[in-house]
PDB file of C-alpha atoms in Angstrom:
ATOM      1  CA  MET A   1       3.518   4.567  16.894  1.00  0.00           C
ATOM      2  CA  PRO A   2       2.148   1.739  19.076  1.00  0.00           C
ATOM      3  CA  MET A   3      -1.368   1.418  19.965  1.00  0.00           C
ATOM      4  CA  PRO A   4      -2.600   4.118  22.355  1.00  0.00           C
ATOM      5  CA  ARG A   5      -3.263   2.620  25.838  1.00  0.00           C
ATOM      6  CA  SER A   6      -5.059   5.675  26.890  1.00  0.00           C
ATOM      7  CA  VAL A   7      -8.883   5.162  27.779  1.00  0.00           C
ATOM      8  CA  THR A   8     -11.013   8.018  29.022  1.00  0.00           C
ATOM      9  CA  ARG A   9     -13.312   7.134  32.005  1.00  0.00           C
ATOM     10  CA  VAL A  10     -15.819   9.689  33.272  1.00  0.00           C
ATOM     11  CA  ARG A  11     -17.855   8.907  36.282  1.00  0.00           C
ATOM     12  CA  ARG A  12     -20.842  10.999  37.347  1.00  0.00           C
ATOM     13  CA  ASN A  13     -23.990  10.285  39.413  1.00  0.00           C
ATOM     14  CA  GLY A  14     -23.207   6.633  39.263  1.00  0.00           C
ATOM     15  CA  VAL A  15     -23.148   6.488  35.436  1.00  0.00           C
ATOM     16  CA  GLU A  16     -19.425   5.625  33.937  1.00  0.00           C
ATOM     17  CA  PHE A  17     -18.616   6.595  30.466  1.00  0.00           C
ATOM     18  CA  THR A  18     -15.684   5.076  28.752  1.00  0.00           C
ATOM     19  CA  SER A  19     -14.003   6.436  25.565  1.00  0.00           C
ATOM     20  CA  ASN A  20     -11.764   4.362  23.357  1.00  0.00           C
ATOM     21  CA  VAL A  21     -11.765   7.193  20.606  1.00  0.00           C
ATOM     22  CA  ASP A  22      -8.067   7.305  20.242  1.00  0.00           C
ATOM     23  CA  ARG A  23      -7.548   3.572  20.120  1.00  0.00           C
ATOM     24  CA  VAL A  24     -10.282   3.114  17.603  1.00  0.00           C
ATOM     25  CA  LYS A  25      -8.931   6.013  15.434  1.00  0.00           C
ATOM     26  CA  TYR A  26      -5.185   4.428  15.510  1.00  0.00           C
ATOM     27  CA  THR A  27      -6.709   1.147  14.632  1.00  0.00           C
ATOM     28  CA  ILE A  28      -8.573   2.524  11.627  1.00  0.00           C
ATOM     29  CA  GLN A  29      -5.533   4.254  10.459  1.00  0.00           C
ATOM     30  CA  GLU A  30      -3.243   1.427  10.800  1.00  0.00           C
ATOM     31  CA  LEU A  31      -5.598  -1.075   9.039  1.00  0.00           C
ATOM     32  CA  ALA A  32      -6.046   1.393   5.867  1.00  0.00           C
ATOM     33  CA  ARG A  33      -2.174   1.601   5.728  1.00  0.00           C
ATOM     34  CA  ALA A  34      -1.716  -2.380   5.994  1.00  0.00           C
ATOM     35  CA  ALA A  35      -4.263  -2.629   3.274  1.00  0.00           C
ATOM     36  CA  LEU A  36      -2.397  -0.034   1.178  1.00  0.00           C
ATOM     37  CA  LYS A  37       0.628  -2.197   1.724  1.00  0.00           C
ATOM     38  CA  ASP A  38      -0.910  -5.491   0.433  1.00  0.00           C
ATOM     39  CA  VAL A  39      -2.421  -3.549  -2.678  1.00  0.00           C
ATOM     40  CA  ALA A  40       0.900  -2.191  -3.477  1.00  0.00           C
ATOM     41  CA  LYS A  41       2.667  -5.443  -3.356  1.00  0.00           C
ATOM     42  CA  LEU A  42      -0.034  -6.898  -5.702  1.00  0.00           C
ATOM     43  CA  ILE A  43       0.192  -4.171  -8.029  1.00  0.00           C
ATOM     44  CA  ARG A  44       4.001  -4.260  -8.211  1.00  0.00           C
ATOM     45  CA  ARG A  45       4.173  -7.922  -8.789  1.00  0.00           C
ATOM     46  CA  ARG A  46       1.803  -7.676 -11.704  1.00  0.00           C
ATOM     47  CA  ILE A  47       3.701  -4.641 -13.017  1.00  0.00           C
ATOM     48  CA  LEU A  48       6.875  -6.732 -12.893  1.00  0.00           C
ATOM     49  CA  ASP A  49       5.182  -9.641 -14.699  1.00  0.00           C
ATOM     50  CA  LYS A  50       4.106  -7.230 -17.419  1.00  0.00           C
ATOM     51  CA  ALA A  51       7.556  -5.694 -17.698  1.00  0.00           C
ATOM     52  CA  ARG A  52       9.378  -8.671 -18.190  1.00  0.00           C
ATOM     53  CA  LYS A  53       7.323  -9.503 -21.135  1.00  0.00           C
ATOM     54  CA  MET A  54       7.868  -6.186 -22.966  1.00  0.00           C
ATOM     55  CA  PRO A  55       9.664  -5.926 -26.197  1.00  0.00           C
ATOM     56  CA  GLY A  56      12.858  -4.949 -25.737  1.00  0.00           C
ATOM     57  CA  MET A  57      13.651  -6.590 -22.435  1.00  0.00           C
ATOM     58  CA  ARG A  58      16.734  -8.592 -22.840  1.00  0.00           C
ATOM     59  CA  LYS A  59      17.351 -11.856 -20.865  1.00  0.00           C
ATOM     60  CA  GLY A  60      19.307 -11.160 -17.724  1.00  0.00           C
ATOM     61  CA  LYS A  61      18.327  -7.576 -17.521  1.00  0.00           C
ATOM     62  CA  ARG A  62      17.183  -6.698 -14.112  1.00  0.00           C
ATOM     63  CA  ILE A  63      14.101  -4.364 -13.601  1.00  0.00           C
ATOM     64  CA  PRO A  64      12.511  -5.363 -10.189  1.00  0.00           C
ATOM     65  CA  ASN A  65      14.277  -2.536  -8.631  1.00  0.00           C
ATOM     66  CA  ALA A  66      12.985  -0.015 -11.211  1.00  0.00           C
ATOM     67  CA  PHE A  67       9.498  -0.329  -9.533  1.00  0.00           C
ATOM     68  CA  GLN A  68       8.800   0.599  -5.987  1.00  0.00           C
ATOM     69  CA  TYR A  69       6.081   1.635  -3.832  1.00  0.00           C
ATOM     70  CA  TRP A  70       5.802   3.979  -0.741  1.00  0.00           C
ATOM     71  CA  VAL A  71       3.058   3.745   1.827  1.00  0.00           C
ATOM     72  CA  ARG A  72       3.166   6.978   3.271  1.00  0.00           C
ATOM     73  CA  LYS A  73       2.009   7.155   7.095  1.00  0.00           C
ATOM     74  CA  ARG A  74       1.787  10.827   7.618  1.00  0.00           C
ATOM     75  CA  GLU A  75      -0.106  11.562   4.231  1.00  0.00           C
ATOM     76  CA  SER A  76      -2.100   8.126   4.556  1.00  0.00           C
ATOM     77  CA  ASP A  77      -1.758   7.374   0.923  1.00  0.00           C
ATOM     78  CA  LEU A  78       0.085   4.922  -1.494  1.00  0.00           C
ATOM     79  CA  GLN A  79       2.464   5.864  -4.326  1.00  0.00           C
ATOM     80  CA  ILE A  80       3.708   3.451  -6.981  1.00  0.00           C
ATOM     81  CA  GLY A  81       6.231   4.618  -9.217  1.00  0.00           C
ATOM     82  CA  VAL A  82       9.589   4.204 -11.150  1.00  0.00           C
ATOM     83  CA  LYS A  83      12.994   4.889  -9.545  1.00  0.00           C
ATOM     84  CA  HIS A  84      14.776   7.601 -11.293  1.00  0.00           C
ATOM     85  CA  ASP A  85      17.387   6.372 -14.001  1.00  0.00           C
ATOM     86  CA  THR A  86      16.106   3.009 -14.506  1.00  0.00           C
ATOM     87  CA  TRP A  87      15.076   1.008 -17.621  1.00  0.00           C
ATOM     88  CA  TYR A  88      11.643   1.436 -17.259  1.00  0.00           C
ATOM     89  CA  GLY A  89      11.181   5.260 -16.578  1.00  0.00           C
ATOM     90  CA  VAL A  90       8.848   8.021 -17.058  1.00  0.00           C
ATOM     91  CA  ASP A  91       9.565   8.211 -20.730  1.00  0.00           C
ATOM     92  CA  GLN A  92       8.412   4.730 -21.165  1.00  0.00           C
ATOM     93  CA  GLU A  93       5.078   5.241 -19.022  1.00  0.00           C
ATOM     94  CA  LEU A  94       4.044   8.457 -20.448  1.00  0.00           C
ATOM     95  CA  GLY A  95       5.785   8.487 -23.626  1.00  0.00           C
ATOM     96  CA  THR A  96       7.862  11.045 -25.680  1.00  0.00           C
ATOM     97  CA  ASN A  97       7.889  12.548 -29.195  1.00  0.00           C
ATOM     98  CA  GLY A  98       9.853   9.247 -30.438  1.00  0.00           C
ATOM     99  CA  GLN A  99       8.339   6.619 -28.088  1.00  0.00           C
ATOM    100  CA  PRO A 100       4.728   5.851 -27.511  1.00  0.00           C
ATOM    101  CA  ALA A 101       3.282   5.790 -24.025  1.00  0.00           C
ATOM    102  CA  ARG A 102       2.951   2.300 -22.545  1.00  0.00           C
ATOM    103  CA  HIS A 103       0.780   3.129 -19.418  1.00  0.00           C
ATOM    104  CA  ILE A 104       2.136  -0.268 -17.854  1.00  0.00           C
ATOM    105  CA  ILE A 105       1.495   1.194 -14.128  1.00  0.00           C
ATOM    106  CA  ARG A 106      -1.875   2.838 -15.018  1.00  0.00           C
ATOM    107  CA  ASP A 107      -3.220  -0.015 -16.897  1.00  0.00           C
ATOM    108  CA  THR A 108      -2.210  -2.668 -14.272  1.00  0.00           C
ATOM    109  CA  VAL A 109      -4.022  -0.625 -11.503  1.00  0.00           C
ATOM    110  CA  TYR A 110      -7.241  -0.411 -13.571  1.00  0.00           C
ATOM    111  CA  GLU A 111      -7.072  -4.123 -14.484  1.00  0.00           C
ATOM    112  CA  ASN A 112      -6.734  -4.963 -10.885  1.00  0.00           C
ATOM    113  CA  ILE A 113      -9.419  -2.606  -9.297  1.00  0.00           C
ATOM    114  CA  ASP A 114     -11.778  -5.627  -8.247  1.00  0.00           C
ATOM    115  CA  GLN A 115      -8.792  -7.395  -6.483  1.00  0.00           C
ATOM    116  CA  ILE A 116      -7.828  -3.953  -4.902  1.00  0.00           C
ATOM    117  CA  ARG A 117     -11.611  -3.734  -3.633  1.00  0.00           C
ATOM    118  CA  ILE A 118     -11.053  -7.507  -2.163  1.00  0.00           C
ATOM    119  CA  ILE A 119      -8.061  -6.558  -0.230  1.00  0.00           C
ATOM    120  CA  GLN A 120      -9.469  -3.202   1.030  1.00  0.00           C
ATOM    121  CA  GLY A 121     -12.611  -4.885   2.258  1.00  0.00           C
ATOM    122  CA  LYS A 122     -10.654  -7.484   3.948  1.00  0.00           C
ATOM    123  CA  TYR A 123      -8.879  -5.140   6.157  1.00  0.00           C
ATOM    124  CA  LEU A 124     -11.727  -2.504   6.739  1.00  0.00           C
ATOM    125  CA  SER A 125     -14.422  -5.370   7.471  1.00  0.00           C
ATOM    126  CA  SER A 126     -11.973  -6.362  10.402  1.00  0.00           C
ATOM    127  CA  ILE A 127     -12.578  -3.190  12.360  1.00  0.00           C
ATOM    128  CA  GLU A 128     -15.365  -4.978  14.037  1.00  0.00           C
ATOM    129  CA  SER A 129     -12.708  -7.335  15.658  1.00  0.00           C
ATOM    130  CA  GLU A 130      -9.913  -5.743  17.570  1.00  0.00           C
ATOM    131  CA  ASN A 131      -8.107  -8.811  17.761  1.00  0.00           C
ATOM    132  CA  ARG A 132      -8.398  -9.516  14.029  1.00  0.00           C
ATOM    133  CA  ALA A 133      -7.377  -6.106  13.398  1.00  0.00           C
ATOM    134  CA  ARG A 134      -4.206  -6.342  15.504  1.00  0.00           C
ATOM    135  CA  GLY A 135      -3.087  -9.341  13.582  1.00  0.00           C
ATOM    136  CA  LEU A 136      -3.573  -7.683  10.168  1.00  0.00           C
ATOM    137  CA  ILE A 137      -1.451  -4.490  11.215  1.00  0.00           C
ATOM    138  CA  ASP A 138       2.361  -4.515  10.618  1.00  0.00           C
ATOM    139  CA  GLU A 139       3.672  -1.427  12.557  1.00  0.00           C
ATOM    140  CA  GLU A 140       6.831  -1.130  10.583  1.00  0.00           C
ATOM    141  CA  GLU A 141       7.269   1.695   7.781  1.00  0.00           C
ATOM    142  CA  GLU A 142       7.981   0.463   4.503  1.00  0.00           C
ATOM    143  CA  ILE A 143       9.316   1.361   1.012  1.00  0.00           C
ATOM    144  CA  GLY A 144       8.646  -1.665  -1.038  1.00  0.00           C
ATOM    145  CA  ASN A 145      10.890  -3.101  -3.719  1.00  0.00           C
ATOM    146  CA  GLU A 146      11.068  -6.864  -2.635  1.00  0.00           C
ATOM    147  CA  ASP A 147      10.098  -9.591  -4.889  1.00  0.00           C
ATOM    148  CA  ASN A 148       7.372 -11.032  -2.646  1.00  0.00           C
TER     149      ASN A 148
END
């Protein structure tokens, strides 16, 4: 959805009231979404670094596509998870009767809370400047599994 162009202007008794509420609401939503996307890229990169060092990882075995993130526009949230039927699955993360839990996703998020706050702060502080905010917003939906 592109930036709303509508601006409400009301003139009465020589006073003009201009409302940019729709535009500001859109900008805030898109900045929050862009911040989530950057957080997801950071966390996914760190998860992959950890997963490659885990015991049982054979050389040449590809796991990058096992971990994905979803920045959901309607729900305004971020999900980081594991694709179905991949090497690192729910059994590895949460454990089973015969296998201990590894908590690689959860622990990676906890270990990077400060970096997450820095990323979120960078985006949300740009609300003050519309030009700066527009430069940070990428208006494409994304399911991330790239190696950037």
